[in-house]
Amino acid sequence: MSPETHPNLVVFDHPLIQHKMAYLRDVSTSHRPFRALLYQIAGLMVFEVTRSFPTSVARVQTPLEVIDARRITAKITVVPVLRAGLCMAEGILEMMPEARVGHLGLSRDEQTLRPVVYLRKLPHDLNAGPVVLVDPMLATGGSAIQALTILKEAGATDLRMICLVAAPEGVQHLASAHPDVRIYSAALDRQLNERGFILPGLGDAGDRMYGTV
Ligand code: PRP
């Protein structure tokens, strides 16, 4: 499956992002630079992910005249999936410091590959603006589907997901379950292995990020 074959998927074919992804994938990159790279790549991706955010007109006095400028006035919510989404969320918040943060704790059962929810802490008015779900890995898609279902049940109506590495299986699975959600990924990888790991991938992002490999 190429990025062109799926209308809901945006893959970042940008030299700076691909350059940083090459270091991120490298098995010799330790947890400290790994976290920095996640943070930086997420910050770069924000530019495109926020393209559809609504703006409203605001009168602004420049030093020379008054103009109609545009501002994002809706309440933005960034929702990292723990643990792996945390560093990316920080990079996104660097660009959008006014955003609220919701947390979803999901862990993938390595036997069944099904997600288990262990934490859910969200703003009460998720429908007040765009919501960005953040998780570096889209493998089987089970975690993202569960997370998006929780966000919709909590009222979110304007959703998108940002990840670093997506597997074709996960993209298809997610697109069938939530066809309204656009997926932004730094890379579309080849496939999943029998344990549900993305190939070539970058290993377990949560473990590499926190040195728990
Ligand atoms: C990883 C990853 C996603 C999920 C992806 O989390 O960060 O949340 O697995 O897999 P899926 O698409 O097949 O559901 P993990 O369970 O390893 O938890 P962690 O972030 O705490 O390491």
PDB file of C-alpha atoms and ligand atoms in Angstrom:
ATOM      1  CA  MET A   1       0.000   0.000   0.000  1.00  0.00           C
ATOM      2  CA  SER A   2       1.507   3.329  -0.988  1.00  0.00           C
ATOM      3  CA  PRO A   3       0.567   6.607   0.747  1.00  0.00           C
ATOM      4  CA  GLU A   4      -1.323   7.593  -2.426  1.00  0.00           C
ATOM      5  CA  THR A   5      -3.724   4.667  -2.123  1.00  0.00           C
ATOM      6  CA  HIS A   6      -5.231   5.885   1.110  1.00  0.00           C
ATOM      7  CA  PRO A   7      -6.976   9.239   1.180  1.00  0.00           C
ATOM      8  CA  ASN A   8      -6.978   9.441   5.000  1.00  0.00           C
ATOM      9  CA  LEU A   9      -3.197   9.055   5.315  1.00  0.00           C
ATOM     10  CA  VAL A  10      -0.668  11.887   5.043  1.00  0.00           C
ATOM     11  CA  VAL A  11       2.980  10.749   4.973  1.00  0.00           C
ATOM     12  CA  PHE A  12       5.700  13.343   5.512  1.00  0.00           C
ATOM     13  CA  ASP A  13       8.065  13.141   2.581  1.00  0.00           C
ATOM     14  CA  HIS A  14      10.311  15.900   3.909  1.00  0.00           C
ATOM     15  CA  PRO A  15      14.129  15.715   4.011  1.00  0.00           C
ATOM     16  CA  LEU A  16      14.474  17.140   7.520  1.00  0.00           C
ATOM     17  CA  ILE A  17      11.888  14.761   8.967  1.00  0.00           C
ATOM     18  CA  GLN A  18      13.359  11.785   7.096  1.00  0.00           C
ATOM     19  CA  HIS A  19      16.847  12.756   8.305  1.00  0.00           C
ATOM     20  CA  LYS A  20      15.683  12.747  11.916  1.00  0.00           C
ATOM     21  CA  MET A  21      13.725   9.517  11.364  1.00  0.00           C
ATOM     22  CA  ALA A  22      16.950   7.820  10.203  1.00  0.00           C
ATOM     23  CA  TYR A  23      18.552   8.577  13.599  1.00  0.00           C
ATOM     24  CA  LEU A  24      15.398   7.562  15.434  1.00  0.00           C
ATOM     25  CA  ARG A  25      15.320   4.156  13.736  1.00  0.00           C
ATOM     26  CA  ASP A  26      19.018   3.527  14.410  1.00  0.00           C
ATOM     27  CA  VAL A  27      19.332   0.876  17.134  1.00  0.00           C
ATOM     28  CA  SER A  28      22.423   2.659  18.503  1.00  0.00           C
ATOM     29  CA  THR A  29      20.438   5.822  19.345  1.00  0.00           C
ATOM     30  CA  SER A  30      20.032   5.859  23.139  1.00  0.00           C
ATOM     31  CA  HIS A  31      17.014   7.100  25.112  1.00  0.00           C
ATOM     32  CA  ARG A  32      18.208  10.690  25.545  1.00  0.00           C
ATOM     33  CA  PRO A  33      18.615  11.564  21.836  1.00  0.00           C
ATOM     34  CA  PHE A  34      15.607   9.338  21.071  1.00  0.00           C
ATOM     35  CA  ARG A  35      13.376  11.565  23.214  1.00  0.00           C
ATOM     36  CA  ALA A  36      14.831  14.721  21.657  1.00  0.00           C
ATOM     37  CA  LEU A  37      14.199  13.393  18.151  1.00  0.00           C
ATOM     38  CA  LEU A  38      10.579  12.474  18.927  1.00  0.00           C
ATOM     39  CA  TYR A  39      10.046  15.960  20.311  1.00  0.00           C
ATOM     40  CA  GLN A  40      11.601  17.652  17.285  1.00  0.00           C
ATOM     41  CA  ILE A  41       9.828  15.560  14.643  1.00  0.00           C
ATOM     42  CA  ALA A  42       6.443  16.092  16.293  1.00  0.00           C
ATOM     43  CA  GLY A  43       7.081  19.847  16.340  1.00  0.00           C
ATOM     44  CA  LEU A  44       7.855  19.812  12.632  1.00  0.00           C
ATOM     45  CA  MET A  45       4.736  17.781  11.827  1.00  0.00           C
ATOM     46  CA  VAL A  46       2.457  20.235  13.647  1.00  0.00           C
ATOM     47  CA  PHE A  47       2.637  22.644  10.741  1.00  0.00           C
ATOM     48  CA  GLU A  48       0.713  20.250   8.469  1.00  0.00           C
ATOM     49  CA  VAL A  49      -1.441  18.606  11.133  1.00  0.00           C
ATOM     50  CA  THR A  50      -2.956  21.958  12.092  1.00  0.00           C
ATOM     51  CA  ARG A  51      -3.694  23.053   8.523  1.00  0.00           C
ATOM     52  CA  SER A  52      -7.432  22.340   8.879  1.00  0.00           C
ATOM     53  CA  PHE A  53      -7.801  24.134  12.225  1.00  0.00           C
ATOM     54  CA  PRO A  54     -10.546  26.781  12.128  1.00  0.00           C
ATOM     55  CA  THR A  55      -9.546  30.437  12.482  1.00  0.00           C
ATOM     56  CA  SER A  56     -11.532  33.564  13.184  1.00  0.00           C
ATOM     57  CA  VAL A  57     -10.899  37.164  12.268  1.00  0.00           C
ATOM     58  CA  ALA A  58      -9.365  39.448  14.881  1.00  0.00           C
ATOM     59  CA  ARG A  59      -8.704  43.172  14.560  1.00  0.00           C
ATOM     60  CA  VAL A  60      -5.014  43.873  15.107  1.00  0.00           C
ATOM     61  CA  GLN A  61      -3.271  47.232  15.314  1.00  0.00           C
ATOM     62  CA  THR A  62       0.111  47.021  13.588  1.00  0.00           C
ATOM     63  CA  PRO A  63       2.564  49.911  14.091  1.00  0.00           C
ATOM     64  CA  LEU A  64       1.137  51.365  10.853  1.00  0.00           C
ATOM     65  CA  GLU A  65      -2.536  50.407  10.486  1.00  0.00           C
ATOM     66  CA  VAL A  66      -5.402  48.224  11.653  1.00  0.00           C
ATOM     67  CA  ILE A  67      -5.827  44.892   9.898  1.00  0.00           C
ATOM     68  CA  ASP A  68      -8.090  41.834   9.984  1.00  0.00           C
ATOM     69  CA  ALA A  69      -5.757  39.085  11.175  1.00  0.00           C
ATOM     70  CA  ARG A  70      -6.598  35.413  11.721  1.00  0.00           C
ATOM     71  CA  ARG A  71      -6.345  33.606  15.024  1.00  0.00           C
ATOM     72  CA  ILE A  72      -7.079  30.075  16.194  1.00  0.00           C
ATOM     73  CA  THR A  73      -9.741  30.622  18.811  1.00  0.00           C
ATOM     74  CA  ALA A  74     -11.110  27.095  19.258  1.00  0.00           C
ATOM     75  CA  LYS A  75      -9.973  25.089  22.286  1.00  0.00           C
ATOM     76  CA  ILE A  76      -7.327  22.661  21.081  1.00  0.00           C
ATOM     77  CA  THR A  77      -6.781  19.384  22.902  1.00  0.00           C
ATOM     78  CA  VAL A  78      -3.687  17.231  22.530  1.00  0.00           C
ATOM     79  CA  VAL A  79      -4.143  13.646  23.744  1.00  0.00           C
ATOM     80  CA  PRO A  80      -0.998  11.523  24.093  1.00  0.00           C
ATOM     81  CA  VAL A  81      -1.388   7.776  24.464  1.00  0.00           C
ATOM     82  CA  LEU A  82       0.851   6.712  27.373  1.00  0.00           C
ATOM     83  CA  ARG A  83       3.611   6.119  27.495  1.00  0.00           C
ATOM     84  CA  ALA A  84       4.954   6.583  24.018  1.00  0.00           C
ATOM     85  CA  GLY A  85       2.894   9.634  23.063  1.00  0.00           C
ATOM     86  CA  LEU A  86       4.303  11.824  25.847  1.00  0.00           C
ATOM     87  CA  CYS A  87       7.480  13.131  24.148  1.00  0.00           C
ATOM     88  CA  MET A  88       5.674  13.844  20.899  1.00  0.00           C
ATOM     89  CA  ALA A  89       2.984  15.713  22.820  1.00  0.00           C
ATOM     90  CA  GLU A  90       5.668  17.922  24.405  1.00  0.00           C
ATOM     91  CA  GLY A  91       7.001  18.780  20.940  1.00  0.00           C
ATOM     92  CA  ILE A  92       3.483  19.660  19.785  1.00  0.00           C
ATOM     93  CA  LEU A  93       2.867  21.804  22.870  1.00  0.00           C
ATOM     94  CA  GLU A  94       6.045  23.747  22.153  1.00  0.00           C
ATOM     95  CA  MET A  95       4.269  24.959  18.986  1.00  0.00           C
ATOM     96  CA  MET A  96       0.788  25.248  20.558  1.00  0.00           C
ATOM     97  CA  PRO A  97       1.358  26.109  24.237  1.00  0.00           C
ATOM     98  CA  GLU A  98      -2.269  27.135  24.679  1.00  0.00           C
ATOM     99  CA  ALA A  99      -3.556  23.598  23.986  1.00  0.00           C
ATOM    100  CA  ARG A 100      -5.106  21.514  26.755  1.00  0.00           C
ATOM    101  CA  VAL A 101      -3.771  18.018  27.363  1.00  0.00           C
ATOM    102  CA  GLY A 102      -5.849  14.892  27.882  1.00  0.00           C
ATOM    103  CA  HIS A 103      -4.201  11.612  28.831  1.00  0.00           C
ATOM    104  CA  LEU A 104      -5.093   8.090  27.779  1.00  0.00           C
ATOM    105  CA  GLY A 105      -3.197   5.187  29.276  1.00  0.00           C
ATOM    106  CA  LEU A 106      -3.314   2.199  26.936  1.00  0.00           C
ATOM    107  CA  SER A 107      -1.079  -0.804  27.055  1.00  0.00           C
ATOM    108  CA  ARG A 108      -1.027  -3.478  24.410  1.00  0.00           C
ATOM    109  CA  ASP A 109      -1.401  -7.011  25.746  1.00  0.00           C
ATOM    110  CA  GLU A 110       1.521  -8.763  24.068  1.00  0.00           C
ATOM    111  CA  GLN A 111      -0.347 -12.100  23.936  1.00  0.00           C
ATOM    112  CA  THR A 112      -3.663 -10.955  22.456  1.00  0.00           C
ATOM    113  CA  LEU A 113      -2.287  -7.685  20.929  1.00  0.00           C
ATOM    114  CA  ARG A 114      -5.463  -6.051  22.285  1.00  0.00           C
ATOM    115  CA  PRO A 115      -5.238  -2.665  24.065  1.00  0.00           C
ATOM    116  CA  VAL A 116      -5.957  -2.428  27.793  1.00  0.00           C
ATOM    117  CA  VAL A 117      -7.127   0.966  29.109  1.00  0.00           C
ATOM    118  CA  TYR A 118      -5.548   1.929  32.453  1.00  0.00           C
ATOM    119  CA  LEU A 119      -5.940   5.728  32.541  1.00  0.00           C
ATOM    120  CA  ARG A 120      -8.410   8.204  31.111  1.00  0.00           C
ATOM    121  CA  LYS A 121      -8.185  11.901  32.017  1.00  0.00           C
ATOM    122  CA  LEU A 122      -9.799  14.242  29.502  1.00  0.00           C
ATOM    123  CA  PRO A 123     -11.166  17.801  29.387  1.00  0.00           C
ATOM    124  CA  HIS A 124     -14.969  17.749  29.782  1.00  0.00           C
ATOM    125  CA  ASP A 125     -15.620  19.828  26.631  1.00  0.00           C
ATOM    126  CA  LEU A 126     -13.710  17.899  23.971  1.00  0.00           C
ATOM    127  CA  ASN A 127     -16.238  19.128  21.408  1.00  0.00           C
ATOM    128  CA  ALA A 128     -15.001  22.726  21.873  1.00  0.00           C
ATOM    129  CA  GLY A 129     -12.311  22.396  19.201  1.00  0.00           C
ATOM    130  CA  PRO A 130      -9.850  20.183  17.331  1.00  0.00           C
ATOM    131  CA  VAL A 131      -8.453  17.116  19.086  1.00  0.00           C
ATOM    132  CA  VAL A 132      -5.071  15.628  18.198  1.00  0.00           C
ATOM    133  CA  LEU A 133      -4.420  12.018  19.215  1.00  0.00           C
ATOM    134  CA  VAL A 134      -0.690  11.339  19.601  1.00  0.00           C
ATOM    135  CA  ASP A 135       1.013   7.935  19.515  1.00  0.00           C
ATOM    136  CA  PRO A 136       4.295   7.239  17.692  1.00  0.00           C
ATOM    137  CA  MET A 137       3.318   3.703  16.678  1.00  0.00           C
ATOM    138  CA  LEU A 138       0.320   2.623  14.598  1.00  0.00           C
ATOM    139  CA  ALA A 139       0.840  -1.151  14.475  1.00  0.00           C
ATOM    140  CA  THR A 140      -2.314  -3.305  14.420  1.00  0.00           C
ATOM    141  CA  GLY A 141      -4.300  -0.109  14.979  1.00  0.00           C
ATOM    142  CA  GLY A 142      -6.064  -1.586  18.025  1.00  0.00           C
ATOM    143  CA  SER A 143      -4.816   1.080  20.449  1.00  0.00           C
ATOM    144  CA  ALA A 144      -5.622   3.989  18.133  1.00  0.00           C
ATOM    145  CA  ILE A 145      -9.108   2.637  17.384  1.00  0.00           C
ATOM    146  CA  GLN A 146      -9.820   2.215  21.082  1.00  0.00           C
ATOM    147  CA  ALA A 147      -8.421   5.691  21.861  1.00  0.00           C
ATOM    148  CA  LEU A 148     -10.509   7.350  19.129  1.00  0.00           C
ATOM    149  CA  THR A 149     -13.639   5.518  20.291  1.00  0.00           C
ATOM    150  CA  ILE A 150     -13.048   6.820  23.835  1.00  0.00           C
ATOM    151  CA  LEU A 151     -12.511  10.367  22.523  1.00  0.00           C
ATOM    152  CA  LYS A 152     -15.705  10.246  20.440  1.00  0.00           C
ATOM    153  CA  GLU A 153     -17.691   8.864  23.384  1.00  0.00           C
ATOM    154  CA  ALA A 154     -16.316  11.793  25.401  1.00  0.00           C
ATOM    155  CA  GLY A 155     -17.698  14.222  22.818  1.00  0.00           C
ATOM    156  CA  ALA A 156     -14.832  14.851  20.365  1.00  0.00           C
ATOM    157  CA  THR A 157     -16.061  15.555  16.839  1.00  0.00           C
ATOM    158  CA  ASP A 158     -13.000  17.043  15.092  1.00  0.00           C
ATOM    159  CA  LEU A 159     -10.248  14.434  15.347  1.00  0.00           C
ATOM    160  CA  ARG A 160      -6.920  13.617  13.735  1.00  0.00           C
ATOM    161  CA  MET A 161      -4.065  11.300  14.687  1.00  0.00           C
ATOM    162  CA  ILE A 162      -0.340  11.982  14.546  1.00  0.00           C
ATOM    163  CA  CYS A 163       2.170   9.132  14.599  1.00  0.00           C
ATOM    164  CA  LEU A 164       5.745   8.457  13.523  1.00  0.00           C
ATOM    165  CA  VAL A 165       5.602   5.004  11.998  1.00  0.00           C
ATOM    166  CA  ALA A 166       2.491   3.349  10.593  1.00  0.00           C
ATOM    167  CA  ALA A 167       1.993  -0.199   9.347  1.00  0.00           C
ATOM    168  CA  PRO A 168      -0.302  -0.715   6.348  1.00  0.00           C
ATOM    169  CA  GLU A 169      -2.410  -3.142   8.419  1.00  0.00           C
ATOM    170  CA  GLY A 170      -2.978  -0.502  11.098  1.00  0.00           C
ATOM    171  CA  VAL A 171      -3.803   2.232   8.586  1.00  0.00           C
ATOM    172  CA  GLN A 172      -6.443   0.035   6.923  1.00  0.00           C
ATOM    173  CA  HIS A 173      -7.897  -1.145  10.215  1.00  0.00           C
ATOM    174  CA  LEU A 174      -8.131   2.413  11.552  1.00  0.00           C
ATOM    175  CA  ALA A 175      -9.586   3.777   8.311  1.00  0.00           C
ATOM    176  CA  SER A 176     -12.410   1.205   8.416  1.00  0.00           C
ATOM    177  CA  ALA A 177     -13.209   1.869  12.083  1.00  0.00           C
ATOM    178  CA  HIS A 178     -12.867   5.662  11.959  1.00  0.00           C
ATOM    179  CA  PRO A 179     -13.050   6.822   8.315  1.00  0.00           C
ATOM    180  CA  ASP A 180     -13.499  10.435   9.440  1.00  0.00           C
ATOM    181  CA  VAL A 181     -10.070  10.601  11.108  1.00  0.00           C
ATOM    182  CA  ARG A 182      -7.046  11.711   9.094  1.00  0.00           C
ATOM    183  CA  ILE A 183      -3.762  10.022  10.012  1.00  0.00           C
ATOM    184  CA  TYR A 184      -0.493  11.975   9.800  1.00  0.00           C
ATOM    185  CA  SER A 185       2.602   9.779   9.870  1.00  0.00           C
ATOM    186  CA  ALA A 186       6.304  10.464   9.373  1.00  0.00           C
ATOM    187  CA  ALA A 187       6.635   7.082   7.639  1.00  0.00           C
ATOM    188  CA  LEU A 188       4.577   4.248   6.202  1.00  0.00           C
ATOM    189  CA  ASP A 189       6.482   1.019   6.841  1.00  0.00           C
ATOM    190  CA  ARG A 190       6.324  -2.365   5.100  1.00  0.00           C
ATOM    191  CA  GLN A 191       4.359  -4.713   7.376  1.00  0.00           C
ATOM    192  CA  LEU A 192       3.796  -6.202  10.823  1.00  0.00           C
ATOM    193  CA  ASN A 193       5.662  -9.284  11.991  1.00  0.00           C
ATOM    194  CA  GLU A 194       3.956 -12.228  13.754  1.00  0.00           C
ATOM    195  CA  ARG A 195       4.332 -10.432  17.141  1.00  0.00           C
ATOM    196  CA  GLY A 196       2.629  -7.294  15.854  1.00  0.00           C
ATOM    197  CA  PHE A 197       5.869  -5.284  15.587  1.00  0.00           C
ATOM    198  CA  ILE A 198       6.256  -2.855  12.703  1.00  0.00           C
ATOM    199  CA  LEU A 199       8.914  -3.770  10.099  1.00  0.00           C
ATOM    200  CA  PRO A 200      11.381  -2.172   9.616  1.00  0.00           C
ATOM    201  CA  GLY A 201      10.027   0.115  12.373  1.00  0.00           C
ATOM    202  CA  LEU A 202      12.069   1.406  15.271  1.00  0.00           C
ATOM    203  CA  GLY A 203      11.364  -1.126  18.016  1.00  0.00           C
ATOM    204  CA  ASP A 204       9.136  -0.348  21.008  1.00  0.00           C
ATOM    205  CA  ALA A 205       9.003   3.454  21.166  1.00  0.00           C
ATOM    206  CA  GLY A 206       7.966   3.560  24.846  1.00  0.00           C
ATOM    207  CA  ASP A 207      10.841   1.314  25.907  1.00  0.00           C
ATOM    208  CA  ARG A 208      13.424   3.117  23.762  1.00  0.00           C
ATOM    209  CA  MET A 209      12.216   6.501  24.975  1.00  0.00           C
ATOM    210  CA  TYR A 210      12.526   5.671  28.652  1.00  0.00           C
ATOM    211  CA  GLY A 211      15.433   3.230  28.571  1.00  0.00           C
ATOM    212  CA  THR A 212      13.297   0.269  29.676  1.00  0.00           C
ATOM    213  CA  VAL A 213      14.360  -1.972  26.781  1.00  0.00           C
TER     214      VAL A 213
HETATM  215  C1  PRP B   1       2.649   0.633  21.754  1.00  0.00           C
HETATM  216  C2  PRP B   1       2.476   1.938  20.989  1.00  0.00           C
HETATM  217  C3  PRP B   1       0.997   2.015  20.768  1.00  0.00           C
HETATM  218  C4  PRP B   1       0.643   0.569  20.569  1.00  0.00           C
HETATM  219  C5  PRP B   1       0.551   0.304  19.091  1.00  0.00           C
HETATM  220  O1  PRP B   1       2.385   0.837  23.093  1.00  0.00           O
HETATM  221  O2  PRP B   1       2.985   3.058  21.652  1.00  0.00           O
HETATM  222  O3  PRP B   1       0.294   2.578  21.855  1.00  0.00           O
HETATM  223  O4  PRP B   1       1.687  -0.220  21.153  1.00  0.00           O
HETATM  224  O5  PRP B   1       0.128  -0.982  18.859  1.00  0.00           O
HETATM  225  P1  PRP B   1      -1.253  -1.333  18.149  1.00  0.00           P
HETATM  226  O6  PRP B   1      -1.432  -0.411  16.989  1.00  0.00           O
HETATM  227  O7  PRP B   1      -1.048  -2.753  17.726  1.00  0.00           O
HETATM  228  O8  PRP B   1      -2.332  -1.194  19.176  1.00  0.00           O
HETATM  229  P2  PRP B   1       2.784  -0.214  24.242  1.00  0.00           P
HETATM  230  O9  PRP B   1       1.678  -1.154  24.534  1.00  0.00           O
HETATM  231  O10 PRP B   1       4.101  -0.848  23.881  1.00  0.00           O
HETATM  232  O11 PRP B   1       2.909   0.695  25.529  1.00  0.00           O
HETATM  233  P3  PRP B   1       4.055   1.744  25.951  1.00  0.00           P
HETATM  234  O12 PRP B   1       3.840   2.970  25.092  1.00  0.00           O
HETATM  235  O13 PRP B   1       3.784   2.019  27.392  1.00  0.00           O
HETATM  236  O14 PRP B   1       5.408   1.115  25.699  1.00  0.00           O
END
